[in-house]
Amino acid sequence: MTELTQVGDISDSAGERAVARRTVYVYQAPVRIWHWVNALCMVTLFVTGYLIATPPDSVTGEAYNHFQMGYIRFVHFAAGQTMAAMFLLRIYWAFMGNAHASQIFYIPFWRLDFWKGVLHEIRWYAFLEKYPKQYIGHNPLAHTMMFGVFTLGTLFMIVTGFALYSEGAGRESWQYKMFGWVFSIFPNSQDVHTYHHLGMWVLVSFTILHIYAAVREDIMSRQSIISSMISGERQFRDEDA
Amino acid sequence: MSVAETFYEVIRRQGITRRSFTKFCSLTAASMGLGATGAAKVAQALETKPRVPVIWMHGLECTCCSESFIRSAHPLVKDVVLSMISLDYDDTIMAAAGFQADAILKETREKYKGQYILAVEGNPPLNEGGMFCIDGGRPFVEKLKEMAADASAIIAWGACASWGCVQAAKPNPTQATPIDKVITDKPIIKVPGCPPIAEVMTGVVTFITTFGRLPELDRQGRPQMFYSQRIHDKCYRRPHFDAGQFVEQWDDENARQGRCLYKMGCKGPTTYNACSTVRWNNGVSFPIQSGHGCIGCSEDGFWDKGPFYERLSNINQFGVEANADKVGMAAAATVGVAVAAHAAITAVSRVKVKHDGKAPPKA
Amino acid sequence: MTVQTPNGFNLDNSGKRIVVDPVTRIEGHMRVEVNVDSDNVIRNAVSTGTMWRGIEVILRGRDPRDAWAFTERICGVCTGTHALTSVRAVEDALKITIPENANSIRNIMQLTLQVHDHIVHFYHLHALDWVDVVSALSADPKATSALAQSISPWPLSSPGYFRDLQGRLKRFVDSGQLGPFKNGYWGSKAYRLPPEANLMAVAHYLEALDFQKEIVKIHTIFGGKNPHPNWLVGGVPCPINVDGIGGVGAINMERLNYVTEIIDRSIEFTDQVYLPDVAAIGSFYKDWLYGGGLSSKSVLAYGDVPENANDYSPRNLLLPQGAIIDGNLNEIHPVNLRDPNEIQEFVTHSWYKYPDETKGLHPWDGVTEPHYQLGPNTKGTRTNIESLDESGKYSWIKSPRWKGHAMEVGPLARWIVGYAQNKPEFKEPVDKLLKDLGLPVSALFSTLGRTAARALEGQWAAYKLRHFQNKLIANIKAGDSSTANVDKWDPKSWPSEVKGVGFTEAPRGALAHWIKIKDTKIENYQAVVPTTWNGSPRDPKGNIGAFEAALMNTPMADPNQPVEILRTLHSFDPCLACSTH
Ligand code: HEM
Ligand code: HEM
Ligand code: NFV
Ligand code: SF4
Ligand code: SF4
Ligand code: F3S
Ligand SMILES: [Mg+2]
């Protein structure tokens, strides 16, 4: 453990000097911005996606005066395209950013200590470990979730989303040219709807778990979590005995 | 007269004038969306070609594709059969039976090797050695393969031949199989629908005889001229969909005003067919116009994408049947409950083990 | 060696065996084998349904409200009748009533099918058994015109019209590409029409082909398409809006006028073409009265076409209900589709398995489990059959029996029951036709009788179309626009276990579906179909079914040309997709 520095010029009213904790810059600004924009897009996609499949009660009067379903779908497509564009930028940043920036795009499959770490985290969540380990980036279990559920899940939603979009955009659209192959796997687009829809619930479940884990670990794992995604800095709270 | 008589000769000898022949050609071209230059091509083709032999075989099916075919209004089916093609074999309407019928198949294979069109309605079952569909004492699948071997092109009529249709719905007891799974070395044109629209059927046949080539097919093997757009994108109720005006219940005020059938389970948004454009029975109506949602009858496996009256398909996993929302909400709720429970246990154990701000002991 | 069947036929399979496979100009796949004696008279008949899809198995576990669409695909020829039967079965199980308009529209749909199916059957499936196309080439157009005008006011009957047509036919034949007429039995001694009658019939073959596509537009208007229009549990899917905003997209005045116009033309066609043709052709075959089979012994009708909504008792049904056994026309038995001892299906000679195959099962307890197995005396192999062994299992059709009797169903059965009940609607046209042809009532029990009954029924149905169209309009006029009852649309409102039965008179005869619903899903679904009755193989007691019975004792002009076999089988209008489903 590196030593803690007593910060001389900060003290409390009783005169006790504050402890300066080790702080690492983990999430660079692009990642943070991306994170919050993406989160916003996704929540929007959840709401509008659900409404696409289960529209609100009918509006009355002539069709000419309304565009309710149209707006819902428009917002969905706008959020979807934003999310997709941001995802591309995020991939770009995986190469350009720091080491943590690429973490969600791969799994160190062949590293034994990684899987040991996963096991440790599982035991920690199962209350079998007394103390959590500390990580600068995502802990191995979170890492696995991030890649396996979030990254692949989002990719799946983007691919199926654009395939669905191409149905309206037409056979000559770039969307069909790029994503039409989805219909070679699922010739009936009703299936694509079904899987796209199921994908939403996977991501909703991820989000619930994710927010819970963020709050919990913020409290339990003796390091900053939520604020890290705002400031970018991870602070380790332990003091040496 | 020889076999080489052309369509044009036939109709001229029937006393049809050059003028009405030209008119016929432009109507045919227009119905296929071919425009002005198309008419000239149609005319030229009809003037120079003998009638193409067509062998129409039936597997497991309900014969509604044949029934639909004979409803064709342009061209009239009598003109198709008398003047445009030579329908040499079709068990449903042919005069001959038994070995006299079988003899035609043999003769066609020899005399028109590589020149006849094989049109298949229905599909072969593969269970029980194929004996869920017996033809001449033998499995239909054998006869099908024999006739496919020497055909120039193959048309798969309807959902049966294209996708499997109702007999292939779960659990598909006969192992009914779409024809492209048993004939893998020939171009197959899928003309799906349960049944397909009459004028689409005659349109596809006359396209081939007229232009001497197969129509442009899409990714799923369907002629793109008729199957590249969804019912939903050409549906006249679409403004109500966009507006958010739906039939909420059968025969309600919304239904009487012709609003969108989405909430009644309409599968128009996922169905590729010409119904909302060409319509049925010479343009009289189509399912949605008559108040019922599209059930997706031209789509692969549409029988198992039901229930028909719900927007979301049931998925049958682990022996329970539910739609994506039910499955997803159950999953998300489980996660939510687990999280809450986990949080509770965490809180309790945190009260017991007070965070001491110390680093954990080194391993 | 001769065996007598309990239903009175002497079977002798010692003579030469003739196989016809495929039987053509029918729906679906069928095989028939007969033994002829030294005079070429049929002494044993074996009819086999050679296809099975398993719709009953596929329906298990599905939403009962979807069942109509699955069962409709049992057959595209009698399209809609299974769907109607299915929604009735579900409504019976769940005690759902339908609005009066829905009843009228459903009747119009069903009657449209009758008219359409009968016309297409007669001209395009059956006519070539009586009509020699090639002989039409030598007809005198003038004489043809005279013949046509003597039997009907139908306007398409000038000498020029027939001359043109003959010319077209000649050029077609001369082209050497005979298409569907290739290898027909032209010139056979079995054909008896003079060339002029043949030419007239060929003309009407083509006219009927043009006209049939018009009739079905009624289905298109109410059901959105044909074949396979749409239906709805609780009513019909098409709303009525004759005077309100958006009425243009519903059943409105324009749509109603469209239907009325088609009905008028259908009445005209059956009056002026169909019926006169059947009478004219019949007059040349008056002494060919073979093929009676079971019609003089045991016939069965469930009845159909309810005058008022929701009442399926015989007195409310325009088509008669009843069973006649042992040829006793004086006693008409009531039919109860719910009684476990009345209708039962056997599988002793069918390719299915029952726990105990000596017993029949009522359809509510019905079992459909395929079991392909050939009898020990089959010639050939399992997948290359030369001749079947009728002592073993030999058909994909089950054997339904009514109180143990093999029954004939169909237009003839219905008309015999109606006739025996002395209903003027049925009796008068029959008596008139018989009188015109100079034939006794017993002539009804024949191949020709079946064909004639179908024609009479086609005409009857056309007029009834007008009746229900008027009724529909009157009811709308009275202020009722309702077409669907949605009280029990939601499965949550259903009891956990119910069963029901729905029935119709399909074009080919009595049809019923039995359903058991458990926890909102189909638990068991059984259909017993007209061609299941008529085309059934033998039962454990040895009774032969209607097809086999009708073929018995018919002399063949030339055993290599099965015209007589086809003629009699076609008179039933076999539908094999229906029969096995
Ligand atoms: C987190 C990501 C996303 C979620 C949760 C989501 C959710 C949904 C849901 C629930 C539906 C209704 C499906 C159904 O018919 O049952 C839907 C439809 C759709 N989504 Fe997404 N979606 C996402 C991303 C995208 C993306 C990236 C696109 C691409 C532009 C997209 C385009 C579409 C389209 C075109 C439809 C069909 C709209 C219609 O049928 O009118 N989605 N989405
Ligand atoms: C739809 C909603 C959300 C999605 C899809 C999402 C997704 C993600 C992803 C993919 C990462 C990894 C970033 C990387 O390593 O590149 C991440 C990190 C993080 N997210 Fe979210 N997030 C969502 C909402 C939230 C919310 C509401 C919070 C706050 C309570 C939150 C807090 C965090 C934190 C604290 C991290 C950093 C975790 C760590 O340090 O290991 N997220 N999130
Ligand atoms: N048999 C039979 Fe059907 C009829 N009519 C139906 O129930 O033909 Ni396909
Ligand atoms: S595709 Fe549908 S309509 Fe055509 S034969 Fe098959 S079941 Fe019948
Ligand atoms: S009725 Fe069906 S096809 Fe038409 S707009 Fe509505 S959902 Fe689309
Ligand atoms: S159900 Fe079929 S007929 Fe057309 S509108 Fe839908 S594809
Ligand atoms: Mg059955």
GROMACS .gro file of C-alpha atoms in nm, chain A residues 114-209:
model
   96
  114PHE     CA    1  -0.915  -1.236  -1.401
  115TRP     CA    2  -1.143  -1.534  -1.348
  116LYS     CA    3  -1.019  -1.564  -0.993
  117GLY     CA    4  -1.120  -1.204  -0.952
  118VAL     CA    5  -1.464  -1.282  -1.095
  119LEU     CA    6  -1.500  -1.562  -0.845
  120HIS     CA    7  -1.392  -1.336  -0.565
  121GLU     CA    8  -1.650  -1.075  -0.661
  122ILE     CA    9  -1.922  -1.337  -0.680
  123ARG     CA   10  -1.828  -1.450  -0.332
  124TRP     CA   11  -1.826  -1.092  -0.218
  125TYR     CA   12  -2.178  -1.039  -0.347
  126ALA     CA   13  -2.283  -1.367  -0.189
  127PHE     CA   14  -2.157  -1.233   0.146
  128LEU     CA   15  -1.890  -1.500   0.154
  129GLU     CA   16  -1.603  -1.255   0.154
  130LYS     CA   17  -1.555  -1.010   0.428
  131TYR     CA   18  -1.358  -0.757   0.232
  132PRO     CA   19  -1.388  -0.639  -0.126
  133LYS     CA   20  -1.090  -0.596  -0.348
  134GLN     CA   21  -1.019  -0.264  -0.497
  135TYR     CA   22  -0.979  -0.197  -0.864
  136ILE     CA   23  -0.889   0.109  -1.055
  137GLY     CA   24  -1.122   0.028  -1.342
  138HIS     CA   25  -1.417  -0.209  -1.327
  139ASN     CA   26  -1.393  -0.501  -1.096
  140PRO     CA   27  -1.374  -0.830  -1.290
  141LEU     CA   28  -1.739  -0.915  -1.236
  142ALA     CA   29  -1.850  -0.570  -1.341
  143HIS     CA   30  -1.611  -0.595  -1.633
  144THR     CA   31  -1.773  -0.921  -1.741
  145MET     CA   32  -2.118  -0.770  -1.712
  146MET     CA   33  -2.012  -0.457  -1.896
  147PHE     CA   34  -1.879  -0.652  -2.189
  148GLY     CA   35  -2.115  -0.948  -2.193
  149VAL     CA   36  -2.439  -0.768  -2.124
  150PHE     CA   37  -2.394  -0.402  -2.192
  151THR     CA   38  -2.157  -0.390  -2.487
  152LEU     CA   39  -2.285  -0.695  -2.670
  153GLY     CA   40  -2.642  -0.610  -2.574
  154THR     CA   41  -2.613  -0.257  -2.705
  155LEU     CA   42  -2.451  -0.380  -3.023
  156PHE     CA   43  -2.738  -0.624  -3.068
  157MET     CA   44  -2.993  -0.349  -3.016
  158ILE     CA   45  -2.819  -0.126  -3.265
  159VAL     CA   46  -2.798  -0.397  -3.528
  160THR     CA   47  -3.157  -0.514  -3.488
  161GLY     CA   48  -3.276  -0.156  -3.446
  162PHE     CA   49  -3.124  -0.047  -3.773
  163ALA     CA   50  -3.250  -0.361  -3.945
  164LEU     CA   51  -3.601  -0.272  -3.830
  165TYR     CA   52  -3.543   0.085  -3.936
  166SER     CA   53  -3.446  -0.031  -4.283
  167GLU     CA   54  -3.789  -0.184  -4.329
  168GLY     CA   55  -3.941   0.159  -4.339
  169ALA     CA   56  -3.643   0.323  -4.505
  170GLY     CA   57  -3.664   0.077  -4.792
  171ARG     CA   58  -3.453  -0.173  -4.975
  172GLU     CA   59  -3.235   0.094  -5.126
  173SER     CA   60  -3.146   0.261  -4.798
  174TRP     CA   61  -2.797   0.236  -4.652
  175GLN     CA   62  -2.963   0.087  -4.345
  176TYR     CA   63  -3.087  -0.209  -4.549
  177LYS     CA   64  -2.758  -0.247  -4.730
  178MET     CA   65  -2.570  -0.256  -4.401
  179PHE     CA   66  -2.814  -0.440  -4.180
  180GLY     CA   67  -3.041  -0.631  -4.423
  181TRP     CA   68  -2.842  -0.945  -4.352
  182VAL     CA   69  -3.032  -0.970  -4.026
  183PHE     CA   70  -3.327  -1.092  -4.232
  184SER     CA   71  -3.121  -1.375  -4.370
  185ILE     CA   72  -3.097  -1.503  -4.015
  186PHE     CA   73  -3.455  -1.415  -3.922
  187PRO     CA   74  -3.657  -1.415  -4.246
  188ASN     CA   75  -3.970  -1.304  -4.062
  189SER     CA   76  -3.917  -0.956  -3.924
  190GLN     CA   77  -4.167  -1.031  -3.650
  191ASP     CA   78  -3.883  -1.232  -3.495
  192VAL     CA   79  -3.651  -0.936  -3.517
  193HIS     CA   80  -3.912  -0.730  -3.333
  194THR     CA   81  -3.941  -0.999  -3.068
  195TYR     CA   82  -3.566  -1.020  -3.009
  196HIS     CA   83  -3.521  -0.644  -3.022
  197HIS     CA   84  -3.794  -0.622  -2.764
  198LEU     CA   85  -3.641  -0.890  -2.545
  199GLY     CA   86  -3.311  -0.709  -2.574
  200MET     CA   87  -3.472  -0.410  -2.411
  201TRP     CA   88  -3.555  -0.612  -2.104
  202VAL     CA   89  -3.202  -0.743  -2.088
  203LEU     CA   90  -3.075  -0.386  -2.084
  204VAL     CA   91  -3.339  -0.276  -1.836
  205SER     CA   92  -3.229  -0.555  -1.606
  206PHE     CA   93  -2.868  -0.455  -1.661
  207THR     CA   94  -2.951  -0.097  -1.570
  208ILE     CA   95  -3.121  -0.196  -1.247
  209LEU     CA   96  -2.828  -0.410  -1.146
   0.00000   0.00000   0.00000
